[in-house]
Amino acid sequence: MTGAKTAVEWLASAAPDPEACRWEWERNPLGIALLPAGGAWDVLILPGDLGYATLDVLTRVLDRPGPVLVDFGDERIGFFVPPGTAARWLGTGIRTAGAGTWIVVPYPGRSSPGGVRWLIPPDGSGMLTDPTLLELAMHEAAARLATEREGL
């Protein structure tokens, strides 16, 4: 299977009805579906400036982090992490999507007009970002942003 097709299968497997999820992606003009977090993955949602800086740090130390979403205004960036992470996460300004929550997920491999989009699409392997590495990258990114704001 191609990367996009395996990514679709992997994401759809998180849905209560995978076939209905695929149907929604195909027929929704925005190319999006609602999927439950907490089963196959959780999502940590960072403010845009911190999220982009964190992604920059992660991509310097990893060949490829797990899937990463961004909303339509680049206001929030969501990192896919292992299930259960959201329930244990403590962090000011960081939102979480875990068990009992749903997120908007665009069809992988297709650009959608506005709205949420993939910065790093899933590859279908199930790879997720390690929360410990993500936290360390956030600390480095936050320190860099603070230094830039202070003009140092």
C-alpha positions as protocol buffer text, in pm:
chain_id: "A"
residue {
  index: 1
  type: MET
  ca { x: 0 y: 0 z: 0 }
}
residue {
  index: 2
  type: THR
  ca { x: 111 y: 355 z: -60 }
}
residue {
  index: 3
  type: GLY
  ca { x: 197 y: 585 z: 232 }
}
residue {
  index: 4
  type: ALA
  ca { x: -128 y: 784 z: 207 }
}
residue {
  index: 5
  type: LYS
  ca { x: -339 y: 468 z: 184 }
}
residue {
  index: 6
  type: THR
  ca { x: -173 y: 306 z: 486 }
}
residue {
  index: 7
  type: ALA
  ca { x: -205 y: 637 z: 674 }
}
residue {
  index: 8
  type: VAL
  ca { x: -577 y: 643 z: 596 }
}
residue {
  index: 9
  type: GLU
  ca { x: -616 y: 286 z: 719 }
}
residue {
  index: 10
  type: TRP
  ca { x: -421 y: 361 z: 1038 }
}
residue {
  index: 11
  type: LEU
  ca { x: -621 y: 675 z: 1118 }
}
residue {
  index: 12
  type: ALA
  ca { x: -956 y: 519 z: 1026 }
}
residue {
  index: 13
  type: SER
  ca { x: -881 y: 225 z: 1256 }
}
residue {
  index: 14
  type: ALA
  ca { x: -918 y: 468 z: 1549 }
}
residue {
  index: 15
  type: ALA
  ca { x: -1278 y: 545 z: 1448 }
}
residue {
  index: 16
  type: PRO
  ca { x: -1573 y: 356 z: 1600 }
}
residue {
  index: 17
  type: ASP
  ca { x: -1674 y: 274 z: 1240 }
}
residue {
  index: 18
  type: PRO
  ca { x: -1366 y: 284 z: 1011 }
}
residue {
  index: 19
  type: GLU
  ca { x: -1574 y: 246 z: 694 }
}
residue {
  index: 20
  type: ALA
  ca { x: -1793 y: 542 z: 792 }
}
residue {
  index: 21
  type: CYS
  ca { x: -1477 y: 743 z: 859 }
}
residue {
  index: 22
  type: ARG
  ca { x: -1340 y: 669 z: 512 }
}
residue {
  index: 23
  type: TRP
  ca { x: -1680 y: 753 z: 363 }
}
residue {
  index: 24
  type: GLU
  ca { x: -1683 y: 1088 z: 548 }
}
residue {
  index: 25
  type: TRP
  ca { x: -1336 y: 1176 z: 421 }
}
residue {
  index: 26
  type: GLU
  ca { x: -1435 y: 1099 z: 64 }
}
residue {
  index: 27
  type: ARG
  ca { x: -1760 y: 1296 z: 72 }
}
residue {
  index: 28
  type: ASN
  ca { x: -1681 y: 1586 z: 303 }
}
residue {
  index: 29
  type: PRO
  ca { x: -1585 y: 1885 z: 84 }
}
residue {
  index: 30
  type: LEU
  ca { x: -1329 y: 1989 z: 346 }
}
residue {
  index: 31
  type: GLY
  ca { x: -1173 y: 1642 z: 349 }
}
residue {
  index: 32
  type: ILE
  ca { x: -1202 y: 1607 z: 727 }
}
residue {
  index: 33
  type: ALA
  ca { x: -1345 y: 1359 z: 976 }
}
residue {
  index: 34
  type: LEU
  ca { x: -1390 y: 1356 z: 1353 }
}
residue {
  index: 35
  type: LEU
  ca { x: -1185 y: 1088 z: 1524 }
}
residue {
  index: 36
  type: PRO
  ca { x: -1170 y: 992 z: 1891 }
}
residue {
  index: 37
  type: ALA
  ca { x: -846 y: 1052 z: 2077 }
}
residue {
  index: 38
  type: GLY
  ca { x: -735 y: 822 z: 2356 }
}
residue {
  index: 39
  type: GLY
  ca { x: -742 y: 488 z: 2175 }
}
residue {
  index: 40
  type: ALA
  ca { x: -465 y: 479 z: 1915 }
}
residue {
  index: 41
  type: TRP
  ca { x: -315 y: 815 z: 2014 }
}
residue {
  index: 42
  type: ASP
  ca { x: -355 y: 1130 z: 2219 }
}
residue {
  index: 43
  type: VAL
  ca { x: -281 y: 1480 z: 2095 }
}
residue {
  index: 44
  type: LEU
  ca { x: -88 y: 1753 z: 2277 }
}
residue {
  index: 45
  type: ILE
  ca { x: -191 y: 2094 z: 2144 }
}
residue {
  index: 46
  type: LEU
  ca { x: 58 y: 2378 z: 2170 }
}
residue {
  index: 47
  type: PRO
  ca { x: 17 y: 2748 z: 2089 }
}
residue {
  index: 48
  type: GLY
  ca { x: 136 y: 2816 z: 1734 }
}
residue {
  index: 49
  type: ASP
  ca { x: 461 y: 2998 z: 1810 }
}
residue {
  index: 50
  type: LEU
  ca { x: 573 y: 2738 z: 2064 }
}
residue {
  index: 51
  type: GLY
  ca { x: 448 y: 2455 z: 1843 }
}
residue {
  index: 52
  type: TYR
  ca { x: 648 y: 2564 z: 1538 }
}
residue {
  index: 53
  type: ALA
  ca { x: 961 y: 2622 z: 1749 }
}
residue {
  index: 54
  type: THR
  ca { x: 914 y: 2280 z: 1912 }
}
residue {
  index: 55
  type: LEU
  ca { x: 872 y: 2112 z: 1574 }
}
residue {
  index: 56
  type: ASP
  ca { x: 1192 y: 2282 z: 1459 }
}
residue {
  index: 57
  type: VAL
  ca { x: 1381 y: 2136 z: 1757 }
}
residue {
  index: 58
  type: LEU
  ca { x: 1228 y: 1791 z: 1707 }
}
residue {
  index: 59
  type: THR
  ca { x: 1315 y: 1775 z: 1338 }
}
residue {
  index: 60
  type: ARG
  ca { x: 1677 y: 1857 z: 1421 }
}
residue {
  index: 61
  type: VAL
  ca { x: 1705 y: 1556 z: 1655 }
}
residue {
  index: 62
  type: LEU
  ca { x: 1471 y: 1305 z: 1490 }
}
residue {
  index: 63
  type: ASP
  ca { x: 1454 y: 1185 z: 1132 }
}
residue {
  index: 64
  type: ARG
  ca { x: 1079 y: 1212 z: 1154 }
}
residue {
  index: 65
  type: PRO
  ca { x: 853 y: 1284 z: 1451 }
}
residue {
  index: 66
  type: GLY
  ca { x: 503 y: 1140 z: 1467 }
}
residue {
  index: 67
  type: PRO
  ca { x: 210 y: 1309 z: 1293 }
}
residue {
  index: 68
  type: VAL
  ca { x: 161 y: 1682 z: 1351 }
}
residue {
  index: 69
  type: LEU
  ca { x: -152 y: 1889 z: 1274 }
}
residue {
  index: 70
  type: VAL
  ca { x: -194 y: 2265 z: 1251 }
}
residue {
  index: 71
  type: ASP
  ca { x: -520 y: 2460 z: 1258 }
}
residue {
  index: 72
  type: PHE
  ca { x: -630 y: 2710 z: 997 }
}
residue {
  index: 73
  type: GLY
  ca { x: -476 y: 3017 z: 1156 }
}
residue {
  index: 74
  type: ASP
  ca { x: -152 y: 2850 z: 1263 }
}
residue {
  index: 75
  type: GLU
  ca { x: -277 y: 2924 z: 1615 }
}
residue {
  index: 76
  type: ARG
  ca { x: -248 y: 2568 z: 1747 }
}
residue {
  index: 77
  type: ILE
  ca { x: -27 y: 2274 z: 1659 }
}
residue {
  index: 78
  type: GLY
  ca { x: -114 y: 1920 z: 1764 }
}
residue {
  index: 79
  type: PHE
  ca { x: 146 y: 1648 z: 1819 }
}
residue {
  index: 80
  type: PHE
  ca { x: 27 y: 1287 z: 1812 }
}
residue {
  index: 81
  type: VAL
  ca { x: 162 y: 1105 z: 2119 }
}
residue {
  index: 82
  type: PRO
  ca { x: 95 y: 764 z: 2278 }
}
residue {
  index: 83
  type: PRO
  ca { x: -247 y: 706 z: 2435 }
}
residue {
  index: 84
  type: GLY
  ca { x: -262 y: 796 z: 2803 }
}
residue {
  index: 85
  type: THR
  ca { x: -21 y: 1089 z: 2767 }
}
residue {
  index: 86
  type: ALA
  ca { x: -301 y: 1348 z: 2790 }
}
residue {
  index: 87
  type: ALA
  ca { x: -418 y: 1213 z: 3126 }
}
residue {
  index: 88
  type: ARG
  ca { x: -71 y: 1251 z: 3276 }
}
residue {
  index: 89
  type: TRP
  ca { x: 35 y: 1576 z: 3108 }
}
residue {
  index: 90
  type: LEU
  ca { x: 94 y: 1882 z: 3324 }
}
residue {
  index: 91
  type: GLY
  ca { x: 186 y: 2196 z: 3141 }
}
residue {
  index: 92
  type: THR
  ca { x: 70 y: 2554 z: 3141 }
}
residue {
  index: 93
  type: GLY
  ca { x: -81 y: 2661 z: 2811 }
}
residue {
  index: 94
  type: ILE
  ca { x: -80 y: 2310 z: 2666 }
}
residue {
  index: 95
  type: ARG
  ca { x: -416 y: 2161 z: 2576 }
}
residue {
  index: 96
  type: THR
  ca { x: -469 y: 1789 z: 2549 }
}
residue {
  index: 97
  type: ALA
  ca { x: -699 y: 1554 z: 2360 }
}
residue {
  index: 98
  type: GLY
  ca { x: -721 y: 1211 z: 2519 }
}
residue {
  index: 99
  type: ALA
  ca { x: -985 y: 958 z: 2615 }
}
residue {
  index: 100
  type: GLY
  ca { x: -1335 y: 1101 z: 2576 }
}
residue {
  index: 101
  type: THR
  ca { x: -1236 y: 1375 z: 2330 }
}
residue {
  index: 102
  type: TRP
  ca { x: -1259 y: 1402 z: 1953 }
}
residue {
  index: 103
  type: ILE
  ca { x: -1041 y: 1590 z: 1706 }
}
residue {
  index: 104
  type: VAL
  ca { x: -1082 y: 1708 z: 1348 }
}
residue {
  index: 105
  type: VAL
  ca { x: -848 y: 1509 z: 1125 }
}
residue {
  index: 106
  type: PRO
  ca { x: -785 y: 1588 z: 758 }
}
residue {
  index: 107
  type: TYR
  ca { x: -748 y: 1318 z: 498 }
}
residue {
  index: 108
  type: PRO
  ca { x: -375 y: 1236 z: 469 }
}
residue {
  index: 109
  type: GLY
  ca { x: -207 y: 1302 z: 139 }
}
residue {
  index: 110
  type: ARG
  ca { x: -465 y: 1555 z: 21 }
}
residue {
  index: 111
  type: SER
  ca { x: -459 y: 1927 z: 81 }
}
residue {
  index: 112
  type: SER
  ca { x: -780 y: 2066 z: 222 }
}
residue {
  index: 113
  type: PRO
  ca { x: -912 y: 2414 z: 152 }
}
residue {
  index: 114
  type: GLY
  ca { x: -844 y: 2604 z: 474 }
}
residue {
  index: 115
  type: GLY
  ca { x: -901 y: 2450 z: 811 }
}
residue {
  index: 116
  type: VAL
  ca { x: -681 y: 2195 z: 975 }
}
residue {
  index: 117
  type: ARG
  ca { x: -390 y: 2048 z: 777 }
}
residue {
  index: 118
  type: TRP
  ca { x: -96 y: 1814 z: 826 }
}
residue {
  index: 119
  type: LEU
  ca { x: 249 y: 1958 z: 892 }
}
residue {
  index: 120
  type: ILE
  ca { x: 377 y: 1601 z: 920 }
}
residue {
  index: 121
  type: PRO
  ca { x: 123 y: 1350 z: 793 }
}
residue {
  index: 122
  type: PRO
  ca { x: 105 y: 1002 z: 938 }
}
residue {
  index: 123
  type: ASP
  ca { x: 295 y: 741 z: 742 }
}
residue {
  index: 124
  type: GLY
  ca { x: 67 y: 454 z: 842 }
}
residue {
  index: 125
  type: SER
  ca { x: 328 y: 286 z: 1062 }
}
residue {
  index: 126
  type: GLY
  ca { x: 164 y: 403 z: 1384 }
}
residue {
  index: 127
  type: MET
  ca { x: 473 y: 602 z: 1483 }
}
residue {
  index: 128
  type: LEU
  ca { x: 398 y: 865 z: 1747 }
}
residue {
  index: 129
  type: THR
  ca { x: 611 y: 1137 z: 1904 }
}
residue {
  index: 130
  type: ASP
  ca { x: 777 y: 1032 z: 2228 }
}
residue {
  index: 131
  type: PRO
  ca { x: 629 y: 1260 z: 2500 }
}
residue {
  index: 132
  type: THR
  ca { x: 961 y: 1287 z: 2684 }
}
residue {
  index: 133
  type: LEU
  ca { x: 1139 y: 1407 z: 2370 }
}
residue {
  index: 134
  type: LEU
  ca { x: 848 y: 1640 z: 2300 }
}
residue {
  index: 135
  type: GLU
  ca { x: 873 y: 1790 z: 2647 }
}
residue {
  index: 136
  type: LEU
  ca { x: 1249 y: 1844 z: 2615 }
}
residue {
  index: 137
  type: ALA
  ca { x: 1198 y: 2002 z: 2272 }
}
residue {
  index: 138
  type: MET
  ca { x: 930 y: 2232 z: 2418 }
}
residue {
  index: 139
  type: HIS
  ca { x: 1166 y: 2347 z: 2693 }
}
residue {
  index: 140
  type: GLU
  ca { x: 1440 y: 2424 z: 2440 }
}
residue {
  index: 141
  type: ALA
  ca { x: 1192 y: 2598 z: 2211 }
}
residue {
  index: 142
  type: ALA
  ca { x: 1045 y: 2804 z: 2497 }
}
residue {
  index: 143
  type: ALA
  ca { x: 1393 y: 2914 z: 2605 }
}
residue {
  index: 144
  type: ARG
  ca { x: 1478 y: 3014 z: 2247 }
}
residue {
  index: 145
  type: LEU
  ca { x: 1153 y: 3209 z: 2210 }
}
residue {
  index: 146
  type: ALA
  ca { x: 1212 y: 3389 z: 2542 }
}
residue {
  index: 147
  type: THR
  ca { x: 1564 y: 3484 z: 2434 }
}
residue {
  index: 148
  type: GLU
  ca { x: 1435 y: 3614 z: 2099 }
}
residue {
  index: 149
  type: ARG
  ca { x: 1164 y: 3820 z: 2271 }
}
residue {
  index: 150
  type: GLU
  ca { x: 1421 y: 3976 z: 2502 }
}
residue {
  index: 151
  type: GLY
  ca { x: 1640 y: 4060 z: 2205 }
}
residue {
  index: 152
  type: LEU
  ca { x: 1941 y: 3868 z: 2332 }
}
